[in-house]
Coordinates of C-alpha atoms in Angstrom, one line a residue:
M1 CA -13.3 18.7 -10.9
N2 CA -13.5 18.9 -7.0
L3 CA -13.6 15.0 -5.6
A4 CA -16.1 16.5 -2.9
L5 CA -18.5 16.4 -5.8
W6 CA -18.6 12.6 -5.3
L7 CA -19.5 12.8 -1.6
S8 CA -22.2 15.4 -2.4
R9 CA -23.6 13.3 -5.2
T10 CA -23.8 10.3 -3.0
A11 CA -25.3 12.3 0.0
A12 CA -28.2 13.3 -2.4
V13 CA -28.8 9.7 -3.7
H14 CA -28.0 7.6 -0.7
G15 CA -28.2 10.1 2.0
A16 CA -29.7 7.7 4.7
R17 CA -27.1 5.0 4.1
L18 CA -24.5 4.4 6.8
A19 CA -21.4 6.1 5.3
I20 CA -18.7 5.5 8.0
A21 CA -18.5 2.9 11.0
H22 CA -16.1 2.7 13.9
G23 CA -15.6 -1.3 14.5
D24 CA -19.0 -2.7 14.9
R25 CA -20.5 0.9 15.7
P26 CA -22.3 3.1 13.1
V27 CA -20.9 6.6 13.0
C28 CA -22.5 8.7 10.5
T29 CA -24.9 8.5 7.4
Y30 CA -24.1 10.0 3.9
Q31 CA -26.1 13.1 4.6
E32 CA -24.2 13.3 8.0
F33 CA -20.8 12.8 6.3
A34 CA -21.4 15.5 3.6
A35 CA -22.8 17.9 6.3
A36 CA -19.5 17.6 8.7
A37 CA -17.2 18.0 5.4
A38 CA -19.1 21.2 4.5
R39 CA -19.0 22.5 8.0
G40 CA -15.2 21.7 8.1
A41 CA -14.7 23.6 5.0
R42 CA -16.3 26.5 6.4
W43 CA -14.0 26.4 9.3
L44 CA -10.9 25.9 7.2
G45 CA -12.0 29.0 5.2
D46 CA -12.3 30.9 8.4
Q47 CA -8.7 30.1 9.1
G48 CA -7.6 31.4 5.9
I49 CA -7.3 27.9 4.2
G50 CA -8.6 28.1 0.6
P51 CA -8.0 26.3 -2.7
G52 CA -4.7 25.0 -3.1
A53 CA -3.5 25.4 0.4
R54 CA -2.0 22.4 1.8
V55 CA -3.4 20.7 5.0
A56 CA -1.5 18.0 6.6
L57 CA -2.9 14.8 8.4
F58 CA -0.9 13.4 11.1
M59 CA -3.1 10.8 12.9
T60 CA -3.8 7.1 13.6
N61 CA -6.7 5.8 11.4
H62 CA -10.0 7.1 13.1
P63 CA -13.4 8.1 11.6
D64 CA -12.4 11.6 12.1
Y65 CA -9.5 11.0 9.6
I66 CA -12.1 10.3 6.6
L67 CA -14.5 13.3 7.6
L68 CA -11.3 15.7 7.7
L69 CA -10.0 14.7 4.7
W70 CA -13.1 15.3 2.7
S71 CA -13.5 18.7 4.6
V72 CA -9.9 19.6 3.1
W73 CA -11.3 18.5 -0.5
W74 CA -14.6 20.4 0.1
A75 CA -12.5 23.6 0.7
G76 CA -10.7 23.1 -2.4
A77 CA -7.2 22.6 -0.3
V78 CA -4.7 19.7 -0.8
A79 CA -4.5 16.8 1.4
V80 CA -1.2 15.9 2.6
P81 CA -1.7 12.4 4.6
V82 CA 1.5 11.8 6.7
N83 CA 1.9 8.0 7.9
A84 CA 1.2 7.8 11.6
K85 CA 4.1 5.6 12.2
L86 CA 6.8 8.2 11.2
H87 CA 8.9 9.9 13.8
G88 CA 7.8 13.4 14.6
R89 CA 11.2 14.6 12.9
E90 CA 10.1 12.8 9.4
A91 CA 6.6 14.3 9.9
A92 CA 8.1 17.7 10.3
Y93 CA 10.0 17.5 7.4
I94 CA 7.0 16.5 5.3
V95 CA 5.1 19.4 6.6
S96 CA 7.6 22.0 5.9
H97 CA 8.4 20.5 2.5
S98 CA 4.7 20.7 1.5
E99 CA 4.3 24.2 3.0
S100 CA 1.3 22.9 4.7
A101 CA -0.5 25.8 6.5
L102 CA -2.2 23.7 9.2
A103 CA -1.9 20.1 10.5
F104 CA -4.7 17.9 11.9
C105 CA -3.1 15.8 14.6
D106 CA -4.4 13.4 17.4
A107 CA -3.0 14.1 20.9
E108 CA -0.3 11.4 20.6
H109 CA 1.0 12.6 17.3
A110 CA 0.7 16.5 18.2
A111 CA 3.1 15.7 20.9
A112 CA 5.5 13.8 18.8
F113 CA 5.4 16.7 16.1
A114 CA 5.7 19.5 18.5
E115 CA 9.3 18.7 19.3
H116 CA 10.1 19.0 15.8
A117 CA 7.6 21.5 14.2
Q118 CA 8.5 24.4 12.0
P119 CA 7.4 27.7 12.5
G120 CA 4.3 28.5 10.1
C121 CA 2.2 25.4 10.7
R122 CA -0.6 25.4 13.1
V123 CA -1.4 22.1 15.0
V124 CA -5.1 21.4 15.5
T125 CA -6.1 18.5 18.0
R126 CA -9.8 19.4 18.4
F127 CA -12.4 18.7 15.6
D128 CA -15.6 19.8 17.3
F129 CA -16.3 22.1 14.3
L130 CA -17.3 19.0 12.5
S131 CA -20.6 18.6 14.4
D132 CA -20.9 22.7 15.3
P133 CA -24.5 23.5 14.0
A134 CA -23.4 27.1 14.2
L135 CA -21.2 27.0 11.4
A136 CA -23.1 27.4 8.3
P137 CA -22.0 24.7 5.4
A138 CA -19.7 26.1 3.1
P139 CA -20.1 25.6 -1.1
I140 CA -17.7 23.3 -2.7
A141 CA -14.7 25.0 -3.9
E142 CA -14.4 25.2 -7.6
R143 CA -11.1 23.0 -8.8
S144 CA -9.6 21.8 -12.0
E145 CA -9.3 18.1 -12.6
D146 CA -5.4 19.1 -13.1
D147 CA -5.2 20.5 -9.8
A148 CA -3.4 18.8 -7.0
A149 CA -5.7 17.1 -4.4
W150 CA -3.3 14.7 -2.6
L151 CA 0.4 14.9 -1.8
F152 CA 1.6 11.2 -1.2
Y153 CA 5.1 11.4 0.4
T154 CA 7.4 8.4 -0.7
S155 CA 8.7 6.1 2.1
G156 CA 12.1 7.7 1.7
T157 CA 14.3 4.7 2.1
T158 CA 17.1 6.1 -0.1
G159 CA 16.8 9.7 1.1
K160 CA 14.5 12.3 1.8
P161 CA 10.8 11.5 0.8
K162 CA 9.6 13.0 -2.1
G163 CA 5.9 14.6 -2.6
V164 CA 4.0 12.6 -5.3
T165 CA 1.5 15.1 -6.6
L166 CA -1.8 13.3 -7.6
T167 CA -4.5 15.2 -9.1
A168 CA -8.1 14.8 -9.2
R169 CA -7.7 13.4 -12.5
N170 CA -5.3 10.9 -11.2
L171 CA -7.4 9.8 -8.3
R172 CA -10.4 9.8 -10.4
W173 CA -8.9 7.1 -12.8
S174 CA -7.6 5.1 -9.8
T175 CA -11.1 5.0 -8.5
M176 CA -12.4 3.8 -11.9
A177 CA -9.6 0.9 -12.1
Y178 CA -10.8 -0.6 -8.9
F179 CA -14.3 -0.9 -10.5
A180 CA -12.9 -2.2 -13.9
T181 CA -10.4 -4.5 -12.6
V182 CA -10.7 -5.6 -8.7
Q183 CA -14.5 -5.4 -8.2
P184 CA -17.7 -3.7 -8.4
V185 CA -18.9 -1.7 -5.3
A186 CA -22.8 -1.7 -4.4
P187 CA -24.3 0.6 -1.9
G188 CA -23.9 -1.1 1.7
D189 CA -20.5 -3.1 0.6
S190 CA -17.9 -2.3 3.2
M191 CA -14.2 -1.6 3.2
L192 CA -12.2 -2.2 6.1
H193 CA -9.5 0.1 6.9
A194 CA -6.7 -1.9 8.8
A195 CA -3.9 -0.8 6.7
P196 CA -2.8 3.3 6.9
L197 CA -5.4 5.6 5.6
S198 CA -2.4 7.8 4.7
H199 CA -1.4 5.1 2.1
G200 CA -3.1 2.7 0.0
S201 CA -6.1 2.2 2.2
G202 CA -6.8 5.8 1.8
L203 CA -7.1 5.5 -1.8
Y204 CA -9.1 2.5 -1.6
H205 CA -12.0 4.2 0.3
L206 CA -12.6 6.4 -2.8
P207 CA -14.8 3.4 -4.5
Y208 CA -16.9 3.2 -1.5
V209 CA -17.8 7.0 -1.1
L210 CA -18.4 7.1 -4.8
N211 CA -21.0 4.2 -4.6
G212 CA -22.5 4.4 -1.3
G213 CA -20.5 1.8 0.5
V214 CA -19.5 1.6 4.3
N215 CA -16.0 2.8 5.4
V216 CA -15.1 0.8 8.5
V217 CA -12.2 1.7 10.8
P218 CA -11.4 -0.8 13.2
A219 CA -11.8 0.1 16.7
S220 CA -8.1 -0.7 17.3
G221 CA -7.2 1.9 14.6
G222 CA -5.0 -0.8 13.1
F223 CA -4.2 -4.5 12.1
E224 CA -5.2 -7.0 14.6
P225 CA -6.4 -10.6 13.0
P226 CA -9.1 -11.3 15.6
E227 CA -10.7 -8.1 15.2
I228 CA -10.7 -8.4 11.3
A229 CA -12.3 -11.7 11.6
A230 CA -15.2 -10.1 13.8
L231 CA -15.5 -7.3 11.4
V232 CA -16.0 -9.7 8.2
A233 CA -18.5 -11.4 10.3
R234 CA -20.2 -8.1 11.0
W235 CA -20.1 -5.9 7.8
R236 CA -21.7 -7.0 4.5
N237 CA -19.3 -7.8 1.4
A238 CA -16.2 -6.7 3.4
S239 CA -13.3 -6.1 1.6
M240 CA -9.8 -4.8 2.7
F241 CA -6.3 -3.4 1.4
A242 CA -3.4 -5.4 3.2
A243 CA 0.3 -5.5 2.6
P244 CA 1.7 -9.1 2.0
T245 CA 3.0 -9.2 5.7
M246 CA -0.4 -8.3 6.9
V247 CA -1.8 -11.4 4.8
K248 CA 0.8 -13.7 6.2
R249 CA -0.1 -12.5 9.8
L250 CA -3.8 -13.1 9.2
V251 CA -3.1 -16.3 7.8
E252 CA -0.8 -17.6 10.4
W253 CA -3.5 -16.6 13.1
A254 CA -6.4 -18.1 11.1
R255 CA -4.5 -21.6 11.2
N256 CA -4.4 -21.2 15.0
P257 CA -6.9 -18.7 16.1
G258 CA -6.3 -19.0 19.8
A259 CA -6.5 -15.2 20.3
G260 CA -9.7 -15.5 18.5
E261 CA -11.6 -17.3 21.3
A262 CA -11.9 -13.9 23.1
V263 CA -13.9 -12.5 20.1
A264 CA -15.9 -15.6 20.0
E265 CA -16.8 -15.6 23.8
A266 CA -18.2 -12.3 23.6
A267 CA -20.5 -13.5 21.0
G268 CA -21.5 -16.4 23.0
E269 CA -20.0 -18.9 20.8
A270 CA -17.9 -21.9 21.5
G271 CA -15.1 -23.6 19.7
Y272 CA -14.2 -20.4 17.5
V273 CA -13.4 -20.9 13.8
P274 CA -13.1 -17.7 11.8
D275 CA -15.8 -17.4 9.2
W276 CA -14.8 -16.1 6.1
S277 CA -17.9 -16.4 4.2
G278 CA -18.5 -12.6 4.4
L279 CA -15.4 -11.7 3.0
A280 CA -15.3 -10.2 -0.6
T281 CA -11.7 -9.4 -1.6
I282 CA -8.4 -8.9 0.3
V283 CA -6.4 -6.8 -2.1
Y284 CA -2.7 -7.3 -1.5
G285 CA -0.1 -5.2 -2.8
G286 CA 2.6 -2.8 -1.5
G287 CA 5.7 -5.4 -1.5
P288 CA 6.4 -8.9 -2.8
M289 CA 4.0 -11.7 -2.3
Y290 CA 5.8 -15.0 -2.6
L291 CA 4.2 -17.7 -4.1
A292 CA 4.4 -20.1 -1.2
D293 CA 2.5 -17.3 0.8
I294 CA -0.2 -16.8 -1.5
E295 CA -0.8 -20.4 -2.1
L296 CA -1.1 -21.1 1.8
A297 CA -3.5 -17.9 1.9
L298 CA -5.9 -19.4 -0.8
E299 CA -5.9 -22.8 1.2
V300 CA -6.5 -21.3 4.7
I301 CA -8.5 -18.2 3.9
G302 CA -10.0 -19.3 0.7
P303 CA -10.7 -17.7 -3.0
H304 CA -10.6 -14.2 -1.7
F305 CA -7.8 -12.4 -3.0
A306 CA -6.9 -10.0 -5.8
Q307 CA -3.3 -8.4 -6.2
I308 CA -2.6 -5.0 -7.5
Y309 CA 0.8 -3.6 -8.4
G310 CA 1.4 0.1 -8.4
Q311 CA 3.5 2.8 -6.5
G312 CA 2.9 6.2 -5.3
E313 CA 3.7 7.7 -8.6
S314 CA 1.1 5.5 -10.3
P315 CA -1.3 5.0 -7.4
M316 CA -2.5 1.6 -6.7
T317 CA -2.8 1.1 -10.7
I318 CA -0.3 -0.6 -12.8
T319 CA -0.9 -4.2 -12.8
V320 CA -3.7 -6.2 -11.5
L321 CA -4.1 -10.0 -10.8
P322 CA -7.9 -10.3 -10.3
R323 CA -9.8 -12.9 -8.1
D324 CA -11.0 -15.0 -11.4
V325 CA -7.3 -15.7 -12.6
I326 CA -6.1 -16.3 -9.2
N327 CA -8.9 -18.9 -8.7
D328 CA -8.6 -20.5 -12.0
A329 CA -7.2 -23.7 -10.8
G330 CA -7.2 -25.4 -14.1
H331 CA -5.0 -23.0 -16.0
P332 CA -2.0 -24.8 -16.9
R333 CA 0.3 -21.9 -16.0
R334 CA -1.7 -21.1 -12.8
R335 CA 1.4 -21.1 -10.6
E336 CA 3.4 -18.9 -12.8
R337 CA 0.6 -16.4 -12.9
L338 CA 0.2 -16.6 -9.2
A339 CA 4.0 -15.6 -9.1
S340 CA 3.4 -12.5 -11.3
V341 CA 1.6 -9.3 -10.5
G342 CA -0.9 -9.8 -13.3
F343 CA -1.5 -7.8 -16.5
A344 CA -1.7 -4.0 -17.4
Q345 CA -4.7 -1.9 -15.9
P346 CA -7.0 -0.7 -18.6
M347 CA -6.0 3.3 -17.6
L348 CA -2.4 2.6 -18.7
E349 CA 0.2 1.0 -20.8
V350 CA 3.1 -1.2 -19.4
S351 CA 6.4 -1.5 -21.2
I352 CA 9.7 -3.3 -20.2
R353 CA 12.8 -0.9 -21.3
S354 CA 16.6 -1.2 -21.3
P355 CA 18.8 1.7 -19.7
D356 CA 19.0 3.5 -22.9
G357 CA 15.1 3.6 -23.4
A358 CA 14.7 0.8 -25.6
E359 CA 11.4 -1.3 -25.6
L360 CA 12.4 -5.1 -24.9
A361 CA 10.7 -8.1 -26.3
A362 CA 8.5 -10.6 -24.1
G363 CA 10.6 -12.5 -21.7
E364 CA 13.8 -10.1 -21.3
P365 CA 14.3 -8.3 -18.2
G366 CA 14.3 -4.5 -17.9
E367 CA 12.9 -1.5 -15.9
V368 CA 9.0 -1.5 -15.6
C369 CA 7.8 1.8 -17.4
V370 CA 4.2 3.0 -17.5
R371 CA 2.4 5.8 -19.0
G372 CA -1.4 6.8 -18.8
E373 CA -4.0 8.9 -16.9
V374 CA -2.9 7.5 -13.6
V375 CA 0.7 8.5 -13.4
M376 CA 1.5 11.4 -10.9
Q377 CA 1.8 15.0 -12.4
G378 CA 5.2 15.2 -11.0
Y379 CA 7.1 15.4 -7.3
W380 CA 6.1 18.4 -5.6
R381 CA 8.3 21.4 -6.4
Q382 CA 11.3 19.1 -7.6
P383 CA 11.4 19.4 -11.3
E384 CA 15.0 17.6 -11.5
A385 CA 13.4 14.7 -9.8
T386 CA 10.6 14.6 -11.8
A387 CA 12.3 14.9 -15.2
E388 CA 14.6 12.0 -14.1
T389 CA 11.5 9.8 -13.2
I390 CA 9.2 10.7 -16.2
R391 CA 11.0 10.6 -19.5
G392 CA 9.7 10.7 -22.9
G393 CA 6.1 10.5 -21.4
W394 CA 6.8 7.2 -19.6
L395 CA 7.2 6.7 -15.7
Y396 CA 10.2 4.8 -14.8
T397 CA 9.4 2.8 -11.6
G398 CA 13.0 1.7 -10.7
D399 CA 11.5 -1.7 -10.6
I400 CA 13.0 -4.7 -12.8
G401 CA 10.5 -7.1 -14.3
A402 CA 9.7 -9.1 -17.3
L403 CA 6.4 -9.5 -19.5
D404 CA 5.4 -12.8 -20.8
A405 CA 3.8 -13.6 -24.0
D406 CA 0.3 -13.1 -22.6
G407 CA 1.2 -9.8 -21.0
F408 CA 1.8 -10.9 -17.3
L409 CA 4.5 -8.9 -15.5
T410 CA 6.7 -10.7 -13.3
L411 CA 8.8 -8.4 -10.7
L412 CA 12.2 -9.4 -10.3
D413 CA 13.5 -6.8 -8.1
R414 CA 14.1 -3.0 -7.6
S415 CA 17.0 -2.0 -9.8
K416 CA 19.3 -1.2 -6.9
D417 CA 18.7 -4.6 -5.3
M418 CA 19.8 -6.7 -8.4
I419 CA 23.1 -8.4 -7.8
V420 CA 25.8 -8.8 -10.4
S421 CA 28.2 -11.7 -9.6
G422 CA 30.6 -13.0 -12.2
G423 CA 29.2 -10.6 -14.6
T424 CA 25.8 -12.3 -14.4
N425 CA 22.7 -10.6 -13.0
I426 CA 20.9 -12.4 -10.3
Y427 CA 17.6 -11.3 -9.0
P428 CA 17.2 -11.6 -5.0
R429 CA 13.6 -12.4 -5.5
E430 CA 14.1 -15.7 -7.4
V431 CA 16.2 -16.7 -4.6
E432 CA 14.0 -15.6 -2.0
E433 CA 11.0 -17.5 -3.5
A434 CA 13.1 -20.6 -3.7
L435 CA 14.2 -20.2 0.0
L436 CA 10.5 -19.7 1.2
M437 CA 9.6 -23.2 -0.3
H438 CA 11.3 -24.9 2.4
P439 CA 9.0 -25.5 5.5
A440 CA 11.5 -24.1 8.1
V441 CA 11.9 -20.8 6.4
A442 CA 9.5 -18.2 7.7
E443 CA 11.0 -15.1 6.2
A444 CA 14.0 -14.8 3.6
S445 CA 15.7 -11.6 2.1
V446 CA 18.7 -11.7 -0.1
I447 CA 21.3 -9.2 -0.9
G448 CA 24.6 -8.9 -2.6
A449 CA 27.9 -8.4 -0.6
P450 CA 31.1 -7.3 -2.1
D451 CA 33.5 -10.4 -3.3
A452 CA 36.9 -9.8 -4.4
E453 CA 36.5 -12.7 -7.0
W454 CA 33.1 -12.5 -8.2
G455 CA 32.4 -8.8 -7.7
E456 CA 29.2 -9.5 -5.5
S457 CA 28.2 -12.7 -4.0
V458 CA 24.7 -13.8 -2.8
V459 CA 23.9 -13.6 0.9
A460 CA 20.4 -15.0 2.4
Y461 CA 19.1 -13.5 5.6
V462 CA 16.7 -16.1 7.0
V463 CA 14.2 -16.0 9.8
A464 CA 13.4 -19.8 10.4
R465 CA 10.5 -21.3 11.9
A466 CA 12.2 -24.6 12.7
P467 CA 15.7 -25.7 13.2
V468 CA 17.6 -26.0 9.8
D469 CA 21.1 -25.7 8.9
P470 CA 22.8 -24.0 5.9
A471 CA 23.7 -27.3 4.3
E472 CA 20.1 -28.2 4.1
L473 CA 19.1 -25.1 2.6
D474 CA 21.8 -25.4 0.2
A475 CA 20.7 -28.4 -1.2
H476 CA 17.1 -27.4 -1.2
C477 CA 18.1 -24.1 -3.3
L478 CA 20.3 -26.4 -5.8
A479 CA 17.0 -28.3 -6.3
H480 CA 15.0 -25.1 -7.5
I481 CA 17.4 -22.5 -8.9
A482 CA 20.8 -22.5 -10.7
R483 CA 23.8 -23.1 -8.9
F484 CA 25.3 -19.9 -9.6
K485 CA 22.1 -18.2 -7.9
R486 CA 22.3 -20.1 -4.6
P487 CA 23.4 -18.2 -1.7
R488 CA 27.1 -18.5 -0.6
H489 CA 26.2 -17.4 3.0
Y490 CA 23.4 -17.7 5.2
R491 CA 22.7 -15.4 8.1
F492 CA 20.1 -16.4 10.7
V493 CA 18.3 -13.6 12.5
D494 CA 15.3 -13.1 14.6
A495 CA 13.5 -10.6 12.5
L496 CA 13.9 -8.8 9.1
P497 CA 14.1 -5.0 9.5
K498 CA 11.3 -3.4 7.9
N499 CA 9.9 0.1 7.2
N500 CA 6.5 1.5 8.2
Y501 CA 4.9 0.0 5.2
G502 CA 6.0 -3.7 5.8
K503 CA 8.9 -3.5 3.1
V504 CA 12.0 -5.3 4.2
L505 CA 14.9 -2.6 4.5
K506 CA 17.9 -4.1 2.4
T507 CA 19.8 -1.1 3.0
E508 CA 19.8 -2.0 6.6
L509 CA 20.9 -5.6 5.7
R510 CA 23.7 -4.2 3.6
E511 CA 24.9 -2.1 6.8
L512 CA 24.6 -5.5 8.8
E513 CA 26.6 -7.4 6.3
A514 CA 29.3 -4.9 6.3
R515 CA 29.6 -5.4 9.9
G516 CA 30.1 -9.0 9.4
G517 CA 26.5 -10.1 9.7
R518 CA 26.5 -8.7 13.3
G519 CA 24.3 -5.9 14.9
G520 CA 25.9 -2.8 15.8

């Protein structure tokens, strides 16, 4: 099954409906969207790009991104979205490894890519063919649902990124999971793409194409809290995917929306206060959302949140914490559930397993393993890495977690981040959760450092929002977690190192600690 059949169907049923918007400006209807994709596919065919060929997209979020992505699928080719924040050298590696024959780039990224590009890949920066009436629309190419459709390259924090091969089957079931567990989508509902279209937000535009929604790309091309507030007021039933760091920024701005006054004045309003009544759902995922942060988000923005836990290898689809569970204020274990990542989505099974592959009982921590229709086909042309990750039909995620008796999964950490001190396992997230309950702590990340006596000792890197000393934080931790888990050292920093998706880079913190907690 070619995914482009979804667009063709929606154009037939909802052709006059708005499909894509840029900020507050309509861009095209579904009839125009499908026509542009068909012309794009014809142009690709004229360049020798046919079924199975790889086509990279190295661009900032823009309406053209969506039109080009569907042109690739209409032609039966495989999309290779590249995070726009990557260095040109990193992008060149992905394009080379995927053997992409062509790369769509905006001007900025074409320049960055050109310095490192490998021979054999043509860079295209002009997309007038999308609206060229001289190009006859191409028919939708025949594809099997087990053919590759999307190569998602992992962030590569521990080595070269790997190409996760996602098929039409994977993307179909990921889309069905959104409908089943996050929310339904009606024609005219909107999805705001403030997060990269090369990542989670790109996957979350699929349900809106299938059901005739509006995909809205902010005019800034990214995430600016005042702009998001204005778009929520402009578009019906607006939802968005956001990393926890984005949610935190939005909440901090909403508590004191000084920057929003420019938005309000443009609309002729005075005393600007963000209006979240038009917000349907902020789906958060892609990193840890701490209990203190989601509780504050609910207080400031309201009951508009759902959580998903997934990874590129099981795209956006492992567990879900839906709005009704998050908003169930009367549940006796509500705070425990808020601190979890929810329960298994219906498209797969979740199991907690020991290093030897044995299934563990409720409450016992182990590696999170999943199997089902959403799990990737494998890593692109890396059979050894695939065999290491998918064993006995189960995807081994590398995450450590525990299921409770009701099937709610609490993530403890990545397996490589676990600290072993005095022969006892310590999960950094537990310590981070405790630290973030202190009002002076804005951000915290915990690592293990070599210790001659204990093997490893707990070290906390802290971004403070107000003056606080280690003794006060120590007393705070002792009031919330076991003594052996508390940090032995506190390092105060202005900011935590993060990758392009907002995840804290603990590898960099370990390097910093090896230098005595001082920058190089």
